[in-house]
Amino acid sequence: MTTARAEVFRLRVRGEQDVFVARQRGREVAALAGLEHQDQIRVATALSELSRELATLPGEVTITISLGAEPTPALVLTAEWAGGGGNPEDLEGVRAAARLTDGCEVRQADTGGSVRLIKRLPPGSGVDPDQAERIRSAVRESRPADALATLRSQNQDLLEALESLQARQEDLLRVNAELEETNRGVLALHAELSEELEETNRGVVALYAELDDASTRLREASEAKTRFWANVSHELRTPLNSVLGISRLLLDPEGGALDAEQRHQVELIRDAGAMLLSLVNELLDVAKAESGQIEAVIVPTDLGAVFDELRATLRPVAGAEVELVVERPEIDVVWTDPVLLGRILRNLVSNGLKFTERGEVRVRAGLDPGNGEVVVRVSDTGIGIPAEHQQRVFEEFYQVRGHLQAASGGTGLGLPYSRRLAAILGGSLGMESEPGRGTVLTLRLPARPAGEAAAGVVPLGRVLVVDDDPAVRALLRRIVEGFEGQVTEAGSGPEAQRALAAAVPDLVLLDLDIPAPTGSEVLAGMRAEPALAAVPVVVVTAAQLTDARRRDLGRTAVVVDKAQLSGPVLVAAVGAARDLVGRAP
């Protein structure tokens, strides 16, 4: 409620005449305060009803009108009385006055009570002592009208109110008629739209059925295409291998003498057959990738060894004016499938050499510090690829026509196949190229955290090496001792069991193919023994494991291929094995 107030009028109510005066003064003050005509009548009527009702109480009643400034400008109408009596909230006049104003507060005690009414002034109205004084002066100078004049004024107000109500009623009747007309239109439109929507839904359902049928046919066609590729590839490989074998026999010096022309023709047959066999193998690989028959075997892989093999394999293919530069990778170990990674890189480098007439093809690898991915980039200074072809070259069989493409041949499967393999490895393959400036192909592969924490797995501590090949044990001993490890060797399953019973090692390097009990049985026995269950185990094997077998071993050990064995690979595998059993370095 308003707190700071300036009184502009006060009246003691003694009879009916004072009720008329209260009404007249209330309307005058409301007008001077800036209220509109209807609000002036509301204020006057509220004071009239309030003073008339309270005049019936036994005590003395005083009416005051004040200007309030807080929290918003308002007229404050206050009626106070002395002495007890009934509850003012039960009086009809008090309830009527409350309905005509914006706020009502009733207080009552044994010694008297008060009713305070609030009527908000229009926004922007100023309430200050000067204005209050002007209103007080105007009210003092105004002569109160007699009862008859006041009654006439009230009647006039009532007539105006009735006319206003009648006009509003006519407006309401007109609006109701318009609403009814609008409702009829809306109902008709709703019915029309509902019918159209139902018809559309039937069409959508039919369309979905057609799409589902088309999708099924497309999937069946894709599967049929994949089966066709695989079957044709298999069928073609047999006669091609025969052609290549016969060509080699003919070219063998011990197989009989050939003149120069015959040798040249046989060499052409051999080279054409080799190229055709390569294309058939590529087609078969794509068919396998599409059908989901290729599964990645993720192991710690020595990236340097992969790069060395790439350099040795493809450097002889480079032209006289093209240099193949394979940089030493900035990261030693990556968790991936070395076979699939090698296929991707051979495809990318072969493409670079094929479409570069002079300059270089460069391969480099590092770790992206932003997201921890392994990034391998193959860049060349070749002819480049126009922007409109850069996405389409990843489509099967699509080739950018040009003199180098016509000379080199190919099926247009290399890049699509490489992107599919990158996805199988959990990575991606992207391209940036500019005609005449060259191309950069970027292979991104996920990095395994355990493979990066080499510092956390040294020294290796007490290591049990179990392998029936003394040469492999000697190699593992050299690697382990390089990381401050103490080695105990076992050449069979029984020797391994005795060594485990004698002392619990910090790490076990275990071959699967050892005299019974086999490495698998030794591992199962360790996991069943509480004292050995938490010992990290790295399975070092040359066996060709099925995917199911590799997954089964991977639940309790890390598997490393002997062909990939090196110091960094072993360190990464040990870190992963410790993570697997929850043992800190």
PDB file of N, CA, C and O in Angstrom, residues 172-219:
ATOM      1  N   LEU A 172     -21.358  -5.687 -27.915  1.00  0.00           N
ATOM      2  CA  LEU A 172     -21.172  -7.108 -27.618  1.00  0.00           C
ATOM      3  C   LEU A 172     -22.066  -7.975 -28.489  1.00  0.00           C
ATOM      4  O   LEU A 172     -21.644  -9.040 -28.969  1.00  0.00           O
ATOM      5  N   LEU A 173     -23.303  -7.543 -28.678  1.00  0.00           N
ATOM      6  CA  LEU A 173     -24.196  -8.316 -29.534  1.00  0.00           C
ATOM      7  C   LEU A 173     -23.653  -8.392 -30.954  1.00  0.00           C
ATOM      8  O   LEU A 173     -23.693  -9.443 -31.611  1.00  0.00           O
ATOM      9  N   ARG A 174     -23.150  -7.248 -31.445  1.00  0.00           N
ATOM     10  CA  ARG A 174     -22.595  -7.241 -32.798  1.00  0.00           C
ATOM     11  C   ARG A 174     -21.362  -8.143 -32.898  1.00  0.00           C
ATOM     12  O   ARG A 174     -21.193  -8.912 -33.855  1.00  0.00           O
ATOM     13  N   VAL A 175     -20.470  -8.022 -31.878  1.00  0.00           N
ATOM     14  CA  VAL A 175     -19.266  -8.862 -31.880  1.00  0.00           C
ATOM     15  C   VAL A 175     -19.628 -10.337 -31.790  1.00  0.00           C
ATOM     16  O   VAL A 175     -19.028 -11.196 -32.458  1.00  0.00           O
ATOM     17  N   ASN A 176     -20.649 -10.664 -30.954  1.00  0.00           N
ATOM     18  CA  ASN A 176     -21.069 -12.065 -30.836  1.00  0.00           C
ATOM     19  C   ASN A 176     -21.579 -12.596 -32.170  1.00  0.00           C
ATOM     20  O   ASN A 176     -21.313 -13.738 -32.555  1.00  0.00           O
ATOM     21  N   ALA A 177     -22.339 -11.732 -32.879  1.00  0.00           N
ATOM     22  CA  ALA A 177     -22.836 -12.164 -34.190  1.00  0.00           C
ATOM     23  C   ALA A 177     -21.682 -12.411 -35.157  1.00  0.00           C
ATOM     24  O   ALA A 177     -21.679 -13.393 -35.916  1.00  0.00           O
ATOM     25  N   GLU A 178     -20.701 -11.501 -35.128  1.00  0.00           N
ATOM     26  CA  GLU A 178     -19.541 -11.689 -35.989  1.00  0.00           C
ATOM     27  C   GLU A 178     -18.771 -12.950 -35.613  1.00  0.00           C
ATOM     28  O   GLU A 178     -18.289 -13.688 -36.484  1.00  0.00           O
ATOM     29  N   LEU A 179     -18.642 -13.188 -34.294  1.00  0.00           N
ATOM     30  CA  LEU A 179     -17.937 -14.398 -33.846  1.00  0.00           C
ATOM     31  C   LEU A 179     -18.657 -15.662 -34.285  1.00  0.00           C
ATOM     32  O   LEU A 179     -18.027 -16.652 -34.682  1.00  0.00           O
ATOM     33  N   GLU A 180     -19.996 -15.641 -34.190  1.00  0.00           N
ATOM     34  CA  GLU A 180     -20.747 -16.812 -34.624  1.00  0.00           C
ATOM     35  C   GLU A 180     -20.532 -17.066 -36.114  1.00  0.00           C
ATOM     36  O   GLU A 180     -20.354 -18.212 -36.542  1.00  0.00           O
ATOM     37  N   GLU A 181     -20.546 -15.972 -36.892  1.00  0.00           N
ATOM     38  CA  GLU A 181     -20.306 -16.134 -38.329  1.00  0.00           C
ATOM     39  C   GLU A 181     -18.897 -16.671 -38.589  1.00  0.00           C
ATOM     40  O   GLU A 181     -18.689 -17.558 -39.421  1.00  0.00           O
ATOM     41  N   THR A 182     -17.928 -16.090 -37.825  1.00  0.00           N
ATOM     42  CA  THR A 182     -16.545 -16.553 -37.974  1.00  0.00           C
ATOM     43  C   THR A 182     -16.420 -18.015 -37.566  1.00  0.00           C
ATOM     44  O   THR A 182     -15.722 -18.801 -38.219  1.00  0.00           O
ATOM     45  N   ASN A 183     -17.105 -18.388 -36.469  1.00  0.00           N
ATOM     46  CA  ASN A 183     -17.041 -19.778 -36.014  1.00  0.00           C
ATOM     47  C   ASN A 183     -17.585 -20.732 -37.066  1.00  0.00           C
ATOM     48  O   ASN A 183     -17.054 -21.820 -37.275  1.00  0.00           O
ATOM     49  N   ARG A 184     -18.686 -20.308 -37.717  1.00  0.00           N
ATOM     50  CA  ARG A 184     -19.225 -21.181 -38.774  1.00  0.00           C
ATOM     51  C   ARG A 184     -18.211 -21.348 -39.905  1.00  0.00           C
ATOM     52  O   ARG A 184     -18.020 -22.443 -40.440  1.00  0.00           O
ATOM     53  N   GLY A 185     -17.527 -20.224 -40.236  1.00  0.00           N
ATOM     54  CA  GLY A 185     -16.494 -20.330 -41.275  1.00  0.00           C
ATOM     55  C   GLY A 185     -15.325 -21.200 -40.844  1.00  0.00           C
ATOM     56  O   GLY A 185     -14.799 -22.002 -41.630  1.00  0.00           O
ATOM     57  N   VAL A 186     -14.946 -21.036 -39.565  1.00  0.00           N
ATOM     58  CA  VAL A 186     -13.835 -21.833 -39.043  1.00  0.00           C
ATOM     59  C   VAL A 186     -14.192 -23.313 -39.034  1.00  0.00           C
ATOM     60  O   VAL A 186     -13.378 -24.179 -39.397  1.00  0.00           O
ATOM     61  N   LEU A 187     -15.427 -23.622 -38.623  1.00  0.00           N
ATOM     62  CA  LEU A 187     -15.838 -25.025 -38.594  1.00  0.00           C
ATOM     63  C   LEU A 187     -15.851 -25.613 -40.006  1.00  0.00           C
ATOM     64  O   LEU A 187     -15.421 -26.759 -40.222  1.00  0.00           O
ATOM     65  N   ALA A 188     -16.338 -24.813 -40.956  1.00  0.00           N
ATOM     66  CA  ALA A 188     -16.341 -25.309 -42.334  1.00  0.00           C
ATOM     67  C   ALA A 188     -14.911 -25.513 -42.840  1.00  0.00           C
ATOM     68  O   ALA A 188     -14.595 -26.524 -43.485  1.00  0.00           O
ATOM     69  N   LEU A 189     -14.027 -24.524 -42.519  1.00  0.00           N
ATOM     70  CA  LEU A 189     -12.634 -24.651 -42.944  1.00  0.00           C
ATOM     71  C   LEU A 189     -11.956 -25.831 -42.267  1.00  0.00           C
ATOM     72  O   LEU A 189     -11.182 -26.572 -42.887  1.00  0.00           O
ATOM     73  N   HIS A 190     -12.283 -26.029 -40.968  1.00  0.00           N
ATOM     74  CA  HIS A 190     -11.695 -27.159 -40.231  1.00  0.00           C
ATOM     75  C   HIS A 190     -12.105 -28.488 -40.853  1.00  0.00           C
ATOM     76  O   HIS A 190     -11.297 -29.412 -41.011  1.00  0.00           O
ATOM     77  N   ALA A 191     -13.411 -28.562 -41.205  1.00  0.00           N
ATOM     78  CA  ALA A 191     -13.873 -29.803 -41.836  1.00  0.00           C
ATOM     79  C   ALA A 191     -13.169 -30.038 -43.165  1.00  0.00           C
ATOM     80  O   ALA A 191     -12.750 -31.165 -43.480  1.00  0.00           O
ATOM     81  N   GLU A 192     -13.005 -28.945 -43.944  1.00  0.00           N
ATOM     82  CA  GLU A 192     -12.338 -29.066 -45.238  1.00  0.00           C
ATOM     83  C   GLU A 192     -10.876 -29.465 -45.065  1.00  0.00           C
ATOM     84  O   GLU A 192     -10.366 -30.359 -45.752  1.00  0.00           O
ATOM     85  N   LEU A 193     -10.192 -28.788 -44.090  1.00  0.00           N
ATOM     86  CA  LEU A 193      -8.786 -29.107 -43.848  1.00  0.00           C
ATOM     87  C   LEU A 193      -8.620 -30.525 -43.314  1.00  0.00           C
ATOM     88  O   LEU A 193      -7.664 -31.221 -43.653  1.00  0.00           O
ATOM     89  N   SER A 194      -9.551 -30.939 -42.452  1.00  0.00           N
ATOM     90  CA  SER A 194      -9.462 -32.302 -41.900  1.00  0.00           C
ATOM     91  C   SER A 194      -9.568 -33.334 -43.005  1.00  0.00           C
ATOM     92  O   SER A 194      -8.838 -34.336 -43.025  1.00  0.00           O
ATOM     93  N   GLU A 195     -10.483 -33.072 -43.944  1.00  0.00           N
ATOM     94  CA  GLU A 195     -10.635 -34.010 -45.057  1.00  0.00           C
ATOM     95  C   GLU A 195      -9.380 -34.037 -45.920  1.00  0.00           C
ATOM     96  O   GLU A 195      -8.901 -35.111 -46.315  1.00  0.00           O
ATOM     97  N   GLU A 196      -8.824 -32.819 -46.176  1.00  0.00           N
ATOM     98  CA  GLU A 196      -7.601 -32.761 -46.980  1.00  0.00           C
ATOM     99  C   GLU A 196      -6.436 -33.421 -46.245  1.00  0.00           C
ATOM    100  O   GLU A 196      -5.617 -34.124 -46.855  1.00  0.00           O
ATOM    101  N   LEU A 197      -6.346 -33.180 -44.905  1.00  0.00           N
ATOM    102  CA  LEU A 197      -5.265 -33.781 -44.121  1.00  0.00           C
ATOM    103  C   LEU A 197      -5.366 -35.296 -44.113  1.00  0.00           C
ATOM    104  O   LEU A 197      -4.361 -36.008 -44.229  1.00  0.00           O
ATOM    105  N   GLU A 198      -6.589 -35.790 -43.997  1.00  0.00           N
ATOM    106  CA  GLU A 198      -6.778 -37.240 -44.014  1.00  0.00           C
ATOM    107  C   GLU A 198      -6.351 -37.822 -45.352  1.00  0.00           C
ATOM    108  O   GLU A 198      -5.702 -38.869 -45.418  1.00  0.00           O
ATOM    109  N   GLU A 199      -6.719 -37.098 -46.435  1.00  0.00           N
ATOM    110  CA  GLU A 199      -6.318 -37.554 -47.755  1.00  0.00           C
ATOM    111  C   GLU A 199      -4.794 -37.513 -47.909  1.00  0.00           C
ATOM    112  O   GLU A 199      -4.183 -38.441 -48.451  1.00  0.00           O
ATOM    113  N   THR A 200      -4.191 -36.421 -47.366  1.00  0.00           N
ATOM    114  CA  THR A 200      -2.730 -36.307 -47.423  1.00  0.00           C
ATOM    115  C   THR A 200      -2.067 -37.429 -46.625  1.00  0.00           C
ATOM    116  O   THR A 200      -1.065 -38.004 -47.052  1.00  0.00           O
ATOM    117  N   ASN A 201      -2.625 -37.725 -45.440  1.00  0.00           N
ATOM    118  CA  ASN A 201      -2.062 -38.800 -44.616  1.00  0.00           C
ATOM    119  C   ASN A 201      -2.102 -40.134 -45.336  1.00  0.00           C
ATOM    120  O   ASN A 201      -1.161 -40.931 -45.259  1.00  0.00           O
ATOM    121  N   ARG A 202      -3.232 -40.357 -46.033  1.00  0.00           N
ATOM    122  CA  ARG A 202      -3.305 -41.614 -46.798  1.00  0.00           C
ATOM    123  C   ARG A 202      -2.223 -41.654 -47.870  1.00  0.00           C
ATOM    124  O   ARG A 202      -1.595 -42.685 -48.114  1.00  0.00           O
ATOM    125  N   GLY A 203      -2.001 -40.470 -48.503  1.00  0.00           N
ATOM    126  CA  GLY A 203      -0.945 -40.419 -49.513  1.00  0.00           C
ATOM    127  C   GLY A 203       0.435 -40.626 -48.910  1.00  0.00           C
ATOM    128  O   GLY A 203       1.292 -41.305 -49.497  1.00  0.00           O
ATOM    129  N   VAL A 204       0.655 -40.026 -47.704  1.00  0.00           N
ATOM    130  CA  VAL A 204       1.954 -40.186 -47.040  1.00  0.00           C
ATOM    131  C   VAL A 204       2.189 -41.640 -46.662  1.00  0.00           C
ATOM    132  O   VAL A 204       3.295 -42.180 -46.828  1.00  0.00           O
ATOM    133  N   VAL A 205       1.145 -42.287 -46.140  1.00  0.00           N
ATOM    134  CA  VAL A 205       1.281 -43.706 -45.775  1.00  0.00           C
ATOM    135  C   VAL A 205       1.633 -44.533 -47.007  1.00  0.00           C
ATOM    136  O   VAL A 205       2.515 -45.407 -46.970  1.00  0.00           O
ATOM    137  N   ALA A 206       0.940 -44.232 -48.116  1.00  0.00           N
ATOM    138  CA  ALA A 206       1.243 -44.966 -49.343  1.00  0.00           C
ATOM    139  C   ALA A 206       2.665 -44.683 -49.818  1.00  0.00           C
ATOM    140  O   ALA A 206       3.379 -45.586 -50.278  1.00  0.00           O
ATOM    141  N   LEU A 207       3.087 -43.393 -49.679  1.00  0.00           N
ATOM    142  CA  LEU A 207       4.442 -43.029 -50.096  1.00  0.00           C
ATOM    143  C   LEU A 207       5.489 -43.743 -49.241  1.00  0.00           C
ATOM    144  O   LEU A 207       6.500 -44.233 -49.750  1.00  0.00           O
ATOM    145  N   TYR A 208       5.232 -43.793 -47.904  1.00  0.00           N
ATOM    146  CA  TYR A 208       6.157 -44.510 -47.028  1.00  0.00           C
ATOM    147  C   TYR A 208       6.250 -45.984 -47.417  1.00  0.00           C
ATOM    148  O   TYR A 208       7.331 -46.584 -47.380  1.00  0.00           O
ATOM    149  N   ALA A 209       5.106 -46.552 -47.766  1.00  0.00           N
ATOM    150  CA  ALA A 209       5.132 -47.958 -48.183  1.00  0.00           C
ATOM    151  C   ALA A 209       5.970 -48.120 -49.452  1.00  0.00           C
ATOM    152  O   ALA A 209       6.763 -49.065 -49.568  1.00  0.00           O
ATOM    153  N   GLU A 210       5.805 -47.171 -50.401  1.00  0.00           N
ATOM    154  CA  GLU A 210       6.607 -47.235 -51.625  1.00  0.00           C
ATOM    155  C   GLU A 210       8.082 -47.052 -51.329  1.00  0.00           C
ATOM    156  O   GLU A 210       8.947 -47.743 -51.893  1.00  0.00           O
ATOM    157  N   LEU A 211       8.402 -46.074 -50.412  1.00  0.00           N
ATOM    158  CA  LEU A 211       9.806 -45.849 -50.072  1.00  0.00           C
ATOM    159  C   LEU A 211      10.410 -47.066 -49.385  1.00  0.00           C
ATOM    160  O   LEU A 211      11.571 -47.425 -49.632  1.00  0.00           O
ATOM    161  N   ASP A 212       9.620 -47.671 -48.486  1.00  0.00           N
ATOM    162  CA  ASP A 212      10.123 -48.855 -47.801  1.00  0.00           C
ATOM    163  C   ASP A 212      10.380 -49.973 -48.801  1.00  0.00           C
ATOM    164  O   ASP A 212      11.406 -50.671 -48.733  1.00  0.00           O
ATOM    165  N   ASP A 213       9.456 -50.134 -49.758  1.00  0.00           N
ATOM    166  CA  ASP A 213       9.636 -51.157 -50.780  1.00  0.00           C
ATOM    167  C   ASP A 213      10.857 -50.839 -51.651  1.00  0.00           C
ATOM    168  O   ASP A 213      11.662 -51.726 -51.960  1.00  0.00           O
ATOM    169  N   ALA A 214      10.992 -49.531 -52.019  1.00  0.00           N
ATOM    170  CA  ALA A 214      12.153 -49.136 -52.827  1.00  0.00           C
ATOM    171  C   ALA A 214      13.449 -49.330 -52.056  1.00  0.00           C
ATOM    172  O   ALA A 214      14.468 -49.749 -52.619  1.00  0.00           O
ATOM    173  N   SER A 215      13.418 -49.022 -50.748  1.00  0.00           N
ATOM    174  CA  SER A 215      14.613 -49.210 -49.937  1.00  0.00           C
ATOM    175  C   SER A 215      14.998 -50.682 -49.865  1.00  0.00           C
ATOM    176  O   SER A 215      16.184 -51.033 -49.948  1.00  0.00           O
ATOM    177  N   THR A 216      13.981 -51.525 -49.722  1.00  0.00           N
ATOM    178  CA  THR A 216      14.256 -52.966 -49.686  1.00  0.00           C
ATOM    179  C   THR A 216      14.856 -53.429 -51.008  1.00  0.00           C
ATOM    180  O   THR A 216      15.849 -54.189 -51.034  1.00  0.00           O
ATOM    181  N   ARG A 217      14.278 -52.948 -52.117  1.00  0.00           N
ATOM    182  CA  ARG A 217      14.812 -53.352 -53.424  1.00  0.00           C
ATOM    183  C   ARG A 217      16.227 -52.816 -53.621  1.00  0.00           C
ATOM    184  O   ARG A 217      17.093 -53.515 -54.180  1.00  0.00           O
ATOM    185  N   LEU A 218      16.464 -51.563 -53.145  1.00  0.00           N
ATOM    186  CA  LEU A 218      17.798 -50.992 -53.287  1.00  0.00           C
ATOM    187  C   LEU A 218      18.820 -51.778 -52.464  1.00  0.00           C
ATOM    188  O   LEU A 218      19.937 -52.037 -52.927  1.00  0.00           O
ATOM    189  N   ARG A 219      18.409 -52.152 -51.236  1.00  0.00           N
ATOM    190  CA  ARG A 219      19.325 -52.937 -50.405  1.00  0.00           C
ATOM    191  C   ARG A 219      19.606 -54.289 -51.049  1.00  0.00           C
ATOM    192  O   ARG A 219      20.746 -54.772 -51.060  1.00  0.00           O
TER     193      ARG A 219
END
